[in-house]
Every structure is written in C-alpha cells, then in structure tokens.
Coordinates of C-alpha atoms and ligand atoms in Angstrom, one line a residue:
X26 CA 0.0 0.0 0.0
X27 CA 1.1 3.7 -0.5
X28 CA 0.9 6.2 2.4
X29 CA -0.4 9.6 2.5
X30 CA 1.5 11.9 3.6
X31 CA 1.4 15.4 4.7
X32 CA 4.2 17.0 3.8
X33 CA 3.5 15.8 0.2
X34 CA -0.1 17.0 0.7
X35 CA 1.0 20.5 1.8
X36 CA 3.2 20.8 -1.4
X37 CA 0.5 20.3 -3.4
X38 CA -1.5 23.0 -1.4
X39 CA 0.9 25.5 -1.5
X40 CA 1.5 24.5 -5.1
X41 CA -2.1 24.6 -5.7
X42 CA -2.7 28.2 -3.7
X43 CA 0.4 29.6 -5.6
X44 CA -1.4 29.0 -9.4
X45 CA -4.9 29.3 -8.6
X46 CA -4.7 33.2 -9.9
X47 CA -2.8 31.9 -13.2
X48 CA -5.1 29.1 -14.1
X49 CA -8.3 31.8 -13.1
X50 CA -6.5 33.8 -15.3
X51 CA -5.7 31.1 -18.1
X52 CA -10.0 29.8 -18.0
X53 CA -10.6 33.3 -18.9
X54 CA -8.5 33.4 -21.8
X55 CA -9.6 29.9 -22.8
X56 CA -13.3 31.2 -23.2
X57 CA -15.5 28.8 -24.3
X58 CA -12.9 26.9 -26.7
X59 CA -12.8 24.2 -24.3
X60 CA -16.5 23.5 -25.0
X61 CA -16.3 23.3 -28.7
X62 CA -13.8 20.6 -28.4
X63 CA -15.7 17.2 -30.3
X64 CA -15.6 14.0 -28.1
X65 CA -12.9 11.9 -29.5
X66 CA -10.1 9.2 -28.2
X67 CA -7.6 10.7 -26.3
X68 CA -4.4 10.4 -27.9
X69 CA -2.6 6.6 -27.7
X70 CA -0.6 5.7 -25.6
X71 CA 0.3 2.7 -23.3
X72 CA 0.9 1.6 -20.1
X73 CA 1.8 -0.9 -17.7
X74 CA 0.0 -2.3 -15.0
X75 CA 1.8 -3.7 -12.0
X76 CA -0.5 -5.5 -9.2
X77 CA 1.4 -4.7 -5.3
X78 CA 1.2 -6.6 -2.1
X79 CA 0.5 -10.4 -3.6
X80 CA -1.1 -12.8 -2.8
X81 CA -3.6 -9.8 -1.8
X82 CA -4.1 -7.4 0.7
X83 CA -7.6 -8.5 2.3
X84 CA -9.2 -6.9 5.4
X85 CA -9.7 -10.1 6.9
X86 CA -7.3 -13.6 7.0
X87 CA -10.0 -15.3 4.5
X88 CA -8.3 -17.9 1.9
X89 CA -11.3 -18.7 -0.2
X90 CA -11.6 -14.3 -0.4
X91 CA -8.0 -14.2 -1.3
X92 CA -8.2 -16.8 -4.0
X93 CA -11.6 -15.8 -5.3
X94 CA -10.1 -12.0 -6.2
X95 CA -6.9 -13.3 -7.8
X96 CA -8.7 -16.0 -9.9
X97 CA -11.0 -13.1 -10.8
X98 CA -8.0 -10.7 -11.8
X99 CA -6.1 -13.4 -13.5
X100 CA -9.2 -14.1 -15.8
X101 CA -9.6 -10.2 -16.4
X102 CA -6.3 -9.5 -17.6
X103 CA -5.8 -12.9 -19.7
X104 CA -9.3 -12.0 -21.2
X105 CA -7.9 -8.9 -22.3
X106 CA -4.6 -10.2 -23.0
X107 CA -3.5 -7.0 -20.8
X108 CA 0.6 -8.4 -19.6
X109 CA 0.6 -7.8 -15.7
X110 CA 3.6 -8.3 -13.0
X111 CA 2.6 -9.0 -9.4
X112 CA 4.9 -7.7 -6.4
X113 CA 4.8 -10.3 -3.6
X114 CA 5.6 -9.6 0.0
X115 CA 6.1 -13.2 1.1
X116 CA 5.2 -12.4 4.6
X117 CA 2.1 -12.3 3.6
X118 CA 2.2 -16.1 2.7
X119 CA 1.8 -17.1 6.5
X120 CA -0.6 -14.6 7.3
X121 CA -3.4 -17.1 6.0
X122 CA -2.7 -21.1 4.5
X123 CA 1.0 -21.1 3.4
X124 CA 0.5 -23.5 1.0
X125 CA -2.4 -22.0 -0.9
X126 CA -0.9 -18.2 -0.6
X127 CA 2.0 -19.9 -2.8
X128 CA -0.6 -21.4 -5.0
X129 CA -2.0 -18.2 -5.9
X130 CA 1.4 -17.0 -6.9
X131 CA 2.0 -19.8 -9.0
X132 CA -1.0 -19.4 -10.8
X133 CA 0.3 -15.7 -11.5
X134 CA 3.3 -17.5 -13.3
X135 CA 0.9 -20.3 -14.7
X136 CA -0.7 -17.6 -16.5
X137 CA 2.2 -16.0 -17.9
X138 CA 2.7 -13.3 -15.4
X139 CA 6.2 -12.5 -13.6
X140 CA 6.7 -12.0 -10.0
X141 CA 8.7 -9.4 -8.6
X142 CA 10.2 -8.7 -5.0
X143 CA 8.0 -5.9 -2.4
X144 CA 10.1 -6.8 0.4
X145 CA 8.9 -9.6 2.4
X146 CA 7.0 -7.5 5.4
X147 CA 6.1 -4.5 3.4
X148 CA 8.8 -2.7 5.3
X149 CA 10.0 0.8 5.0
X150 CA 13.6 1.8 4.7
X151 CA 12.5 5.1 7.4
X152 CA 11.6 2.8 10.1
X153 CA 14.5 0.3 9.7
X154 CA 17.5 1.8 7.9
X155 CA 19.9 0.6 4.9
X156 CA 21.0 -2.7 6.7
X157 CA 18.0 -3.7 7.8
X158 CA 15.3 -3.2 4.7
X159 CA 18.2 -4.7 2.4
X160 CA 17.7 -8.0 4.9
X161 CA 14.0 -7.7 4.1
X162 CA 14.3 -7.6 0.6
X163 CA 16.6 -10.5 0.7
X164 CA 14.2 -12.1 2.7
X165 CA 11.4 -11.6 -0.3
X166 CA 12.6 -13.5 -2.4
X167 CA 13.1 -16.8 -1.2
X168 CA 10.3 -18.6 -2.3
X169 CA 9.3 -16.5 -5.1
X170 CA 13.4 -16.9 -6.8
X171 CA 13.0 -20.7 -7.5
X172 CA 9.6 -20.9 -8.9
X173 CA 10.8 -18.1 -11.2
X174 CA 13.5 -19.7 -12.3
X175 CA 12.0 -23.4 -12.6
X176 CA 9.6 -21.4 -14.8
X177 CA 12.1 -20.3 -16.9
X178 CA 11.9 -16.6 -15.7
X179 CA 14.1 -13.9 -14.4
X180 CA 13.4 -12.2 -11.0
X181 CA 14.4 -8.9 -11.6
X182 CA 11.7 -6.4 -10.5
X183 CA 11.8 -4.8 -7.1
X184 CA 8.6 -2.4 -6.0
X185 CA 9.5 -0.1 -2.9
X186 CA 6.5 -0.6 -0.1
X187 CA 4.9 3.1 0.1
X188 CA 7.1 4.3 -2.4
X189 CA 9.5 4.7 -0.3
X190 CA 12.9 4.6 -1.4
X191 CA 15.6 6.0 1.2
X192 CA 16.3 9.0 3.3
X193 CA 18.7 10.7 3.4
X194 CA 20.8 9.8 0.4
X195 CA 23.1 7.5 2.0
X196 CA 20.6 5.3 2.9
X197 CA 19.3 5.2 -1.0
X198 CA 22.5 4.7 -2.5
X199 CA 23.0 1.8 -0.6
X200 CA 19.6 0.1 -1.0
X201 CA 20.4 1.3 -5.0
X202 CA 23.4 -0.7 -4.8
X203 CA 22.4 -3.5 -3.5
X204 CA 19.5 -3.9 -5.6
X205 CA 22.2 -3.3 -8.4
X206 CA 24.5 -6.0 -7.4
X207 CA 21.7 -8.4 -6.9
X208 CA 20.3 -7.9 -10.5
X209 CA 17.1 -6.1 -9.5
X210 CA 15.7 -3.2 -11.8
X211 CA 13.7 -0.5 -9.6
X212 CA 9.9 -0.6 -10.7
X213 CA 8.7 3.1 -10.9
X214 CA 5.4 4.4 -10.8
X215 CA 4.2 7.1 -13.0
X216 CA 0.4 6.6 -12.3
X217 CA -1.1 5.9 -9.1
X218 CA -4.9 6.5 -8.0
X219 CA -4.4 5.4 -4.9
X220 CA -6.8 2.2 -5.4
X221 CA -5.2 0.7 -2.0
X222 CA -7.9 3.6 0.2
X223 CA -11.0 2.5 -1.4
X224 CA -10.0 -1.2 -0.9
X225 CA -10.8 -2.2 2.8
X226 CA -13.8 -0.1 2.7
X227 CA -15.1 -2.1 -0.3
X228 CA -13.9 -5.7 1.3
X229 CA -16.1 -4.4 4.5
X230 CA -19.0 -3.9 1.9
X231 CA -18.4 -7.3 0.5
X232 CA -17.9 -9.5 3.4
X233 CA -20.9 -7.7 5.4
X234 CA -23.1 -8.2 2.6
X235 CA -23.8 -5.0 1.4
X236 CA -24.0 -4.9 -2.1
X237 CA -25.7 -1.6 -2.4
X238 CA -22.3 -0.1 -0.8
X239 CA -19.8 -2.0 -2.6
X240 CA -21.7 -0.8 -6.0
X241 CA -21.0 2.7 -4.8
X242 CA -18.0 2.0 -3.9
X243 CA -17.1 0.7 -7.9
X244 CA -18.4 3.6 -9.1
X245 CA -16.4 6.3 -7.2
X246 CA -13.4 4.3 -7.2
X247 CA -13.5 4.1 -11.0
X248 CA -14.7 7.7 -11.5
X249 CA -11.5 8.9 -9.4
X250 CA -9.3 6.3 -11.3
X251 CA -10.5 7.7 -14.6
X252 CA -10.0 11.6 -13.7
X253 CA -6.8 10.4 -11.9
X254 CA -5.1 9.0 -14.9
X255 CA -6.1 11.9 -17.1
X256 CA -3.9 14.2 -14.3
X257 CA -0.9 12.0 -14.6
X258 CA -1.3 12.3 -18.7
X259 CA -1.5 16.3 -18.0
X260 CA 1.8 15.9 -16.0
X261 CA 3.5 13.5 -18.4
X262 CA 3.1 16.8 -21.1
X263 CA 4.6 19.4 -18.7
X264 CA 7.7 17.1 -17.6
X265 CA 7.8 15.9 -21.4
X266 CA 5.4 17.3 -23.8
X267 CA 4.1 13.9 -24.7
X268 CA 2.6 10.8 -23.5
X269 CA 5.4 8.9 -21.5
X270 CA 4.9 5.2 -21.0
X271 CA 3.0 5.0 -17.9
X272 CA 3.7 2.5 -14.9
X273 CA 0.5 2.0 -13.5
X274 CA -0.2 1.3 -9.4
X275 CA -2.9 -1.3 -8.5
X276 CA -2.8 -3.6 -6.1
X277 CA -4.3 -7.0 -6.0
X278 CA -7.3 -6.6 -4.1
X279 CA -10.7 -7.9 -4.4
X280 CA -11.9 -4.1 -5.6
X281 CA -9.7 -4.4 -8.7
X282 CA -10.8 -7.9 -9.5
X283 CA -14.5 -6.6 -9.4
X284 CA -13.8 -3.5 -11.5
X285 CA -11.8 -5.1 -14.0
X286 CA -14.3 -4.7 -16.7
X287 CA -14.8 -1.0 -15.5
X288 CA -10.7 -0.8 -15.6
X289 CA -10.4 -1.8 -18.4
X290 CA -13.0 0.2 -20.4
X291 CA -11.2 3.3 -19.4
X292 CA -8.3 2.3 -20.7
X293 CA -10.1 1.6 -23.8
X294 CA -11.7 5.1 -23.4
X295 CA -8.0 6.8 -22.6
X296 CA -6.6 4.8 -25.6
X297 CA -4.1 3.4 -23.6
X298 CA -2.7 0.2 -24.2
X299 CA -1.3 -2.5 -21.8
X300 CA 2.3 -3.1 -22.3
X301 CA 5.0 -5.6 -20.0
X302 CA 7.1 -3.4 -17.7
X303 CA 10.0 -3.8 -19.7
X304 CA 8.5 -2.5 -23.0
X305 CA 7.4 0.6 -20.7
X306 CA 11.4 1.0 -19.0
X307 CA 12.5 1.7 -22.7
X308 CA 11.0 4.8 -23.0
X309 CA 13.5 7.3 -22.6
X310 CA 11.9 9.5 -20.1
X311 CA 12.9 6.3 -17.6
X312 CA 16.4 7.8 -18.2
X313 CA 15.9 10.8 -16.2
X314 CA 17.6 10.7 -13.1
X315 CA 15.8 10.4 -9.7
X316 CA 17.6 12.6 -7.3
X317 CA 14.6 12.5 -4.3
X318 CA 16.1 11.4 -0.9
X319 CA 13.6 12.7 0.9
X320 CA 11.3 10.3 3.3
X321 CA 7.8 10.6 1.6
X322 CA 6.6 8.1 -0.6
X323 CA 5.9 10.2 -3.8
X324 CA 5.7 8.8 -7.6
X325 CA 8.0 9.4 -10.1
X326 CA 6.3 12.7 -12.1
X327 CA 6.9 14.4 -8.6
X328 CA 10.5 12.8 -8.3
X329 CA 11.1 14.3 -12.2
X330 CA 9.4 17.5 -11.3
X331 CA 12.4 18.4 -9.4
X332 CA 14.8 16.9 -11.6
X333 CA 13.2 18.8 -14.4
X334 CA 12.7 21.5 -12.7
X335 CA 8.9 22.2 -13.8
X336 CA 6.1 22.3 -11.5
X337 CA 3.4 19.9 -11.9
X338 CA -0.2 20.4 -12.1
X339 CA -1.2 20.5 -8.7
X340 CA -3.9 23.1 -9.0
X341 CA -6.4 20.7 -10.7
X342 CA -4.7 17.5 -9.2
X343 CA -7.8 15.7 -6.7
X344 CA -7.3 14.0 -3.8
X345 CA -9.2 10.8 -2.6
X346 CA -12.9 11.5 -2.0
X347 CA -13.3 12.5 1.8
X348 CA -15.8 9.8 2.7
X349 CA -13.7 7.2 1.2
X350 CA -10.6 8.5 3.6
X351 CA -12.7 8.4 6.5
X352 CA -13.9 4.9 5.6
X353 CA -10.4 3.6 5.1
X354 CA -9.3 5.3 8.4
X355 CA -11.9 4.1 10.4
X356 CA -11.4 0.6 9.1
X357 CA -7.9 0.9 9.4
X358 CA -7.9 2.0 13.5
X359 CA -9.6 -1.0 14.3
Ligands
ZN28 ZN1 2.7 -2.5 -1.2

C-alpha cells in the first residue's frame, strides 16, 4: 500500500494556492474553446499495470476471499490479454494457508505473469534503515526466486513498499546498490490513483453483505481512477510534452478484480494500451535521473518534477474522495 502523507499534501497546497490566480486567469483566456472541443479518443498511448502486495491485501485472514479475487483478476487480464507483473511480499504467505498463498502466486506464473520482490513484510527503509530493509528484501525473495527460475523466468523487478525509497541519500545509494549488485531493476510508478484507500472499505462492503455499498463504492473508485489517470497524462506533457509510457499502481485486491471490466473500459476510453514493464522502462523518459532522498513516498512525475525542474499540475490534481478516507481510516484503527 502507499501512504499519504502530509508533507506531500502540503506541497501540493501551496503548489495549488500559488497558481490558482494563473489558471483563473488562463480559464478566462480559454473562453468557451474548451467547450467546442468534439468528443474523440484521447491520444494513444500505453501503459503498464503492475498489481502490489500479492497474494492480496484482504481486510480479513480469509483464503477462499483471497483466491476468489486473484482467480477473478487473472481471468480479467488474460481475457484482455492485458501483460501484468505481481509484487509479492512473502510475509504475507503465513498470514493465511502457506501453502495455498504460494498457489495463488504460482498461478500468476501459470498464466504468464512475472513476480517481482516488495520486500517480504512491506517494510520501510524510514523505520528500519539501509542494513535492515536490504535483509527484508533478501528475505522476499526466497520462495518467489526458484519458482521463477523453474519457470524459466528472471526475477528482476523490485517495488519499494509506500514508495519509499531511502532518506537521506546515503541510505538510498546503498539500497540502489544493493538492488544493483543483486540484478534487480527499480519498478517506478508514474500513475497511481491510490486504489489501496477504497479497498478495505469495499472488502467491509463485500464481506458484510452490502451490495448496495460496494456498487457505490465501484463507481467512485473508478470515477476517481479515470480523472486520476487523465492528471498524470497532463503531468506527463509538462515534464515531457508527450505521453510517457506509464507504470500504473494497483494492487491486488478484491476491488480491482471486481472492477476489472470498468478498468479496463477506461483504458479503452483513454486509448491506452497495456504493455509488459519492460516495454514501458525503454522509454526514454525512464532515463531521467531520480535525485529525491527525501522520506515521503511520492511517484515518479513528482521525483522528475524536481529533476526537471517544472512544476506539476497541482492546481487541478484531486485527492481521494473524503468519505472514502474516513472509511479507510476508520477501518484501518480498528
Ligand atoms: Zn505495497
């Protein structure tokens, strides 16, 4: 799961305060052209979607919920024949049966998918420093390293947990270079609608049985993911002036396998097509260097922002729907 964090929100408030009089100003120019515009595709462009926190984050230890929502994901994405890569934490493995959490992984590979490492207890390079989150993601990959390689694959992809990747820079440089040394290749994220917030609240819906909620729940989630991806587009023409190859957040949760049908209509409706990881690191805007050390767990258009030195577009950038926060945080106290 990502975190949300303040000092991150704060920048995009200040950020957001600071333009509000230029974009006022630029609506007014604009007139009504923006109205005349005919409904069309957006332009193409593609994008990679990488599932977090295998073999599912669920609110509640339930196998039969856990393997219901990945066999329901799997389906969606082979029915599309949309390529996916799963991050495991393989803590999560003994959380609920051992033996069918590593079924559910192998069906990942079964179906053509690759695994990567997320650490193996979701752990955060803030709370346990250099030495200690390199032990963790050593840890991760115990059981998912051989079935890779009996499968004839090559574990190379390592997600951070919250996005976190090392502060101050010391600490990232070594993480960097172990993860170097060890053959892994950092997975960015260049669009993330924060799916992981409306998740527990939906699972709450599901497993108390109300349907009416979780329906509502769908349809806000994939409202937000839909304006959401259009904002990271917007940034993707500031830092670039084009359409980068997006990495795309979800996580594998029982929301996602339910909306896969919804998911993947906007990405029909955005024109943006589902390419492996790999396909999307070739794109040269990958090439631009990261120079965040900074302890928030931000996404990669902020990291470039600074790099780049060009402001993003905070002003029109939307957080999580209120009611949906207070859900999750509610949910998440108890
Ligand atoms: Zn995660």
């Amino acid at each position: 799961m990502s975190s949300r964090l303040s000092a991150c929100a704060l920048h995009r408030l200040l950020a957001s305060t600071v333009r509000t009089g230029l974009v006022l100003a630029g609506l007014v120019l604009a007139g009504g052209a923006a109205h005349a515009a005919p409904a069309s595709l957006p332009e193409s462009a593609s994008v990679a979607l990488t599932f977090d926190d295998l073999p599912g984050i669920v609110l509640k230890p339930d196998q039969a919920y856990v393997e219901a929502t990945n066999k329901a994901l799997i389906k969606g994405l082979k029915h599309h024949h949309f390529p996916a890569i799963g991050f495991v934490n393989e803590g999560k493995l003994d959380e609920i049966i051992r033996a069918r959490q590593i079924a559910v992984l192998q069906r990942w590979i079964k179906a053509g998918f690759d695994l990567g490492n997320h650490t193996f207890s979701h752990s955060s390079p803030n709370n346990v420093g250099a030495a200690g989150y390199i032990a963790d993601i050593a840890r991760g990959e115990k059981v998912i390293r051989p079935m890779m390689v009996k499968a004839h694959r090559n574990l190379q992809w390592f997600r951070h947990p919250y996005l976190e990747t090392g502060s101050p820079e010391p600490v990232k440089a070594q993480i960097n270079a172990w993860l170097a040394g060890h053959g892994y290749r950092i997975a960015p994220v260049t669009i993330d609608a924060d799916d992981w917030e409306f998740a527990e609240p939906y699972d709450n819906a599901v497993m108390t049985g109300n349907t009416a909620e979780a329906a509502r729940i769908r349809g806000v989630y994939l409202a937000y993911t839909e304006r959401s991806i259009g904002w990271y587009r917007r940034a993707s023409h500031v830092l670039f002036g084009r359409d980068i190859a997006y990495v795309m957040l979800l996580h594998d949760t029982r929301l996602n396998a339910d909306c896969f049908e919804g998911l993947a209509a906007i990405l029909a409706r955005q024109n943006l097509r589902p390419i492996t990881i790999d396909q999307a690191l070739r794109d040269p805007a990958y090439r631009t260097a990261d120079n965040y050390s900074g302890k928030d767990g931000i996404e990669w258009m902020e990291r470039w922002s600074d790099t780049l030195k060009k402001d993003l577009p905070w002003s029109d950038y939307e957080d999580v729907p209120k009611g949906i926060v207070k859900e999750y945080d509610k949910l998440d106290s108890n």
